[in-house]
Coordinates of N, CA and C in Angstrom, one line a residue:
M1 N 104.7 82.3 108.4 CA 105.7 82.6 109.6 C 106.6 83.4 108.5
N2 N 106.7 84.4 109.1 CA 107.3 85.9 108.9 C 109.0 85.8 109.3
K3 N 109.8 86.3 108.2 CA 111.1 86.2 108.5 C 111.5 87.6 109.0
S4 N 112.5 87.4 110.2 CA 112.7 88.8 110.4 C 113.9 89.7 109.5
A5 N 113.4 90.8 109.4 CA 113.9 91.9 108.7 C 115.6 91.7 109.2
P6 N 116.1 92.0 108.1 CA 117.9 92.0 108.1 C 117.9 93.1 109.2
I7 N 119.5 92.9 109.9 CA 120.4 94.0 110.5 C 120.6 94.8 109.4
V8 N 120.9 95.9 109.7 CA 121.6 97.3 109.3 C 122.0 98.0 110.3
K9 N 123.5 97.5 110.1 CA 124.5 98.1 110.7 C 124.8 99.7 110.2
G10 N 125.4 100.6 110.9 CA 126.0 101.5 110.9 C 125.5 102.7 112.1
D11 N 125.4 104.1 110.9 CA 125.0 105.3 112.1 C 123.4 105.4 111.8
T12 N 122.7 104.5 111.9 CA 121.3 104.5 112.0 C 121.0 105.4 113.1
V13 N 119.6 106.5 112.5 CA 118.9 107.3 113.1 C 117.3 106.7 113.6
D14 N 116.8 105.8 112.8 CA 115.7 105.3 112.5 C 115.6 103.9 112.3
S15 N 113.9 103.3 112.2 CA 113.7 101.9 112.4 C 113.6 101.8 110.9
E16 N 113.7 102.7 109.8 CA 113.5 102.9 108.4 C 114.9 103.2 107.4
T17 N 115.6 102.6 108.5 CA 117.2 102.5 107.6 C 118.0 104.2 107.6
R18 N 117.3 105.0 107.8 CA 118.4 106.8 107.5 C 119.1 106.5 108.7
C19 N 120.0 107.1 108.2 CA 121.4 106.8 109.1 C 121.9 108.7 109.2
T20 N 122.9 109.2 110.0 CA 123.0 110.4 110.4 C 123.7 110.9 109.2
H21 N 124.2 110.1 107.6 CA 124.6 110.8 106.5 C 123.6 111.5 105.6
Y22 N 122.5 110.4 105.6 CA 121.3 110.2 104.7 C 119.7 110.4 105.6
H23 N 119.3 111.1 105.5 CA 118.1 111.1 106.3 C 117.1 112.1 106.5
T24 N 116.6 112.2 104.8 CA 115.4 113.0 104.5 C 114.3 111.5 104.3
D25 N 113.2 112.3 104.2 CA 111.9 111.5 103.9 C 112.2 110.2 103.2
K26 N 112.9 110.5 102.0 CA 113.0 109.6 101.2 C 114.3 108.6 101.0
D27 N 115.3 108.9 102.2 CA 116.7 107.8 102.2 C 116.0 106.7 103.5
I28 N 115.1 105.9 102.7 CA 114.9 104.7 103.2 C 115.1 103.3 102.6
I29 N 116.6 103.1 101.9 CA 116.7 101.8 101.6 C 118.3 101.7 102.4
A30 N 118.5 100.6 102.4 CA 119.7 100.2 102.8 C 120.7 99.0 101.7
I31 N 121.8 99.0 101.5 CA 122.4 98.5 100.8 C 123.3 97.2 101.6
K32 N 122.8 95.9 100.7 CA 124.0 94.6 101.2 C 125.3 95.0 100.4
F33 N 126.2 95.2 101.1 CA 127.2 95.3 100.7 C 127.9 94.0 100.2
Y34 N 128.5 93.7 99.0 CA 129.0 92.5 98.2 C 130.0 92.1 98.9
C35 N 130.8 93.2 99.7 CA 132.4 92.7 100.0 C 132.1 91.8 101.6
C36 N 131.0 91.9 102.2 CA 130.9 91.7 103.7 C 129.2 91.0 103.8
N37 N 128.5 91.1 102.7 CA 127.2 90.3 102.8 C 126.3 91.2 103.8
T38 N 126.6 92.5 104.3 CA 126.1 93.3 105.7 C 125.6 94.4 105.4
Y39 N 124.2 94.7 105.8 CA 123.6 95.9 104.8 C 124.1 96.7 105.9
Y40 N 124.2 98.2 105.2 CA 124.5 99.6 106.1 C 123.5 100.3 105.0
P41 N 123.5 101.5 105.6 CA 122.6 102.7 105.0 C 123.2 103.2 103.7
C42 N 124.4 103.6 103.9 CA 125.4 104.2 102.8 C 126.7 103.8 102.7
Y43 N 127.7 104.3 102.4 CA 128.8 103.8 102.1 C 129.5 104.3 102.9
Q44 N 129.2 105.8 103.7 CA 129.7 106.1 104.7 C 129.8 105.3 106.0
C45 N 128.5 104.7 106.1 CA 128.5 103.8 107.3 C 129.4 102.8 107.0
H46 N 129.2 102.1 106.1 CA 130.4 100.8 105.8 C 131.7 101.4 105.9
N47 N 132.0 102.5 105.4 CA 133.7 102.9 105.7 C 133.9 103.2 107.1
G48 N 132.9 103.9 108.1 CA 133.2 104.0 109.3 C 133.1 102.6 110.2
Y49 N 132.3 101.4 109.8 CA 132.1 100.4 110.6 C 133.0 99.4 110.1
A50 N 133.2 98.9 108.6 CA 133.8 97.9 108.2 C 135.5 98.1 108.5
D51 N 136.1 96.8 108.3 CA 137.7 97.1 108.4 C 138.1 96.6 107.0
H52 N 137.3 97.0 105.8 CA 137.9 96.8 104.5 C 137.1 97.5 103.5
D53 N 137.9 97.6 102.4 CA 137.4 98.3 101.4 C 136.0 97.8 100.5
I54 N 135.8 98.6 100.4 CA 134.0 98.3 99.3 C 134.5 97.3 98.2
K55 N 133.7 96.7 97.9 CA 134.2 95.7 97.0 C 132.5 95.8 95.8
K56 N 132.5 96.5 94.7 CA 131.1 96.4 94.3 C 130.3 95.0 93.4
W57 N 129.2 94.9 93.6 CA 128.5 93.6 93.2 C 129.0 93.7 91.6
P58 N 129.1 92.6 91.2 CA 129.4 92.5 90.0 C 128.2 92.4 89.0
K59 N 128.3 92.7 87.9 CA 126.7 92.4 87.1 C 126.2 91.3 87.0
A60 N 126.9 90.1 87.0 CA 126.5 88.8 86.7 C 125.7 88.9 88.1
M61 N 125.8 89.4 89.1 CA 125.0 89.1 90.5 C 123.8 89.7 90.6
F62 N 123.4 90.8 89.8 CA 122.5 91.8 89.9 C 120.9 90.9 90.5
N63 N 120.9 89.4 90.2 CA 119.5 89.5 90.5 C 119.7 88.9 92.0
E64 N 120.7 89.1 92.5 CA 120.8 89.1 94.2 C 119.9 90.0 94.9
K65 N 119.2 89.6 95.9 CA 118.6 90.5 97.2 C 119.5 91.2 98.0
A66 N 119.6 92.3 97.3 CA 120.9 93.5 98.0 C 120.5 94.9 98.5
I67 N 119.3 94.9 98.5 CA 118.7 96.4 98.5 C 117.5 96.1 99.4
L68 N 117.4 96.4 100.6 CA 116.2 96.4 101.5 C 115.6 97.7 101.8
C69 N 113.8 97.9 101.3 CA 113.2 99.1 102.0 C 113.1 99.3 103.4
G70 N 113.4 100.2 103.8 CA 113.1 100.4 105.2 C 111.9 100.8 105.7
V71 N 111.1 100.9 104.8 CA 109.7 100.8 105.2 C 109.2 99.6 105.4
C72 N 108.9 98.4 104.8 CA 108.2 97.3 104.4 C 109.2 96.4 104.9
K73 N 110.4 96.5 104.8 CA 111.4 95.3 104.9 C 111.6 93.9 104.0
H74 N 111.1 94.8 102.6 CA 111.2 93.9 101.4 C 112.5 93.9 101.1
E75 N 113.0 92.9 100.6 CA 114.4 93.2 99.9 C 114.2 92.7 98.5
L76 N 115.0 93.6 97.8 CA 114.7 93.8 96.1 C 116.2 93.5 95.8
S77 N 116.2 92.4 94.1 CA 117.1 92.4 93.6 C 118.0 93.9 93.2
I78 N 118.8 93.7 92.9 CA 119.9 94.9 92.4 C 119.0 95.6 90.9
H79 N 118.9 94.6 90.3 CA 118.2 94.7 89.1 C 116.7 95.5 89.3
E80 N 116.0 94.6 90.2 CA 114.9 95.1 90.8 C 115.0 96.6 91.2
Y81 N 115.8 97.3 91.8 CA 116.2 98.5 92.5 C 116.7 99.6 91.3
L82 N 117.4 99.0 90.4 CA 117.9 99.7 89.7 C 116.8 100.2 88.2
T83 N 115.9 99.4 88.4 CA 114.5 99.3 87.4 C 113.0 100.0 88.1
C84 N 113.4 100.5 89.3 CA 111.8 100.9 89.9 C 111.7 101.9 90.0
N85 N 112.2 102.9 89.4 CA 111.6 104.4 89.1 C 111.5 104.5 90.8
S86 N 112.8 104.6 91.7 CA 112.8 105.2 92.8 C 111.5 104.7 93.6
T87 N 111.0 103.7 93.6 CA 109.9 103.4 94.0 C 109.7 102.1 94.6
C88 N 109.3 101.4 95.8 CA 109.4 100.3 96.1 C 108.1 99.4 95.7
P89 N 108.7 98.6 94.8 CA 107.7 97.6 94.1 C 106.4 96.7 95.4
H90 N 106.9 96.6 96.5 CA 106.4 96.0 97.5 C 105.0 97.1 98.2
C91 N 105.5 98.1 98.7 CA 104.9 99.1 99.3 C 104.8 100.4 98.8
R92 N 105.4 100.5 97.6 CA 105.0 101.7 96.7 C 105.8 102.8 97.4
S93 N 106.5 103.0 98.5 CA 107.1 104.1 99.2 C 108.2 104.8 98.2
S94 N 108.3 106.0 98.5 CA 109.2 106.6 97.6 C 110.8 106.5 97.9
F95 N 111.7 106.1 97.4 CA 113.3 105.7 97.2 C 113.8 107.7 97.1
N96 N 114.8 107.5 97.3 CA 115.8 109.2 97.1 C 116.1 108.7 95.7
P97 N 115.9 109.4 94.5 CA 116.4 109.3 93.5 C 117.8 109.8 93.3
G98 N 118.2 110.5 94.3 CA 119.3 110.7 94.5 C 120.6 109.8 94.8
C99 N 120.2 108.9 95.3 CA 120.7 107.6 95.6 C 121.5 106.9 94.2
S100 N 121.2 107.4 93.2 CA 121.6 106.7 92.2 C 122.7 107.5 91.8
L101 N 123.2 108.4 92.2 CA 124.6 109.4 92.2 C 125.6 108.5 92.7
H102 N 125.2 107.6 93.5 CA 126.2 106.7 94.3 C 126.2 105.6 93.9
G103 N 125.8 105.1 92.5 CA 125.6 103.5 92.0 C 126.7 103.2 91.8
H104 N 127.8 104.0 91.0 CA 128.8 103.6 90.9 C 130.3 103.2 92.1
I105 N 129.6 103.5 93.2 CA 130.4 103.0 94.4 C 130.0 101.6 95.1
Y106 N 128.3 101.0 94.6 CA 127.9 100.3 94.7 C 128.1 98.8 93.9
F107 N 128.0 99.5 92.5 CA 127.2 98.2 91.9 C 128.4 98.3 90.4
E108 N 128.9 97.5 89.7 CA 129.6 97.6 88.5 C 128.7 98.1 87.4
Q109 N 129.4 99.1 87.0 CA 128.6 99.7 86.1 C 128.8 99.1 84.6
K110 N 127.7 99.5 83.8 CA 127.8 99.2 82.4 C 128.9 99.7 81.7
S111 N 129.5 98.5 80.8 CA 130.7 99.1 79.8 C 130.2 100.0 79.0

């Protein structure tokens, strides 16, 4: 039995998790936010819909599934995502490498 894909909230523009803020061919991930356990395509969508500030995922929880591939709906752990070289390990779709520029918003950074 296949489980259904997680719900992605925010200003999505298609079924592959692109949003009004980020919608190139490679903008196909959603992030489960630590603060609310809810998937959004980006921090701007979170800020527009959630009634609270973003809390970063602590390094100790990087084995938690918190990244959704919009193409195949596979959930990656944060560690898998940070080490996947911008490619889904399940379907081989390319993720936007520019997303790493926002990592400090979502994930506790190395000391």
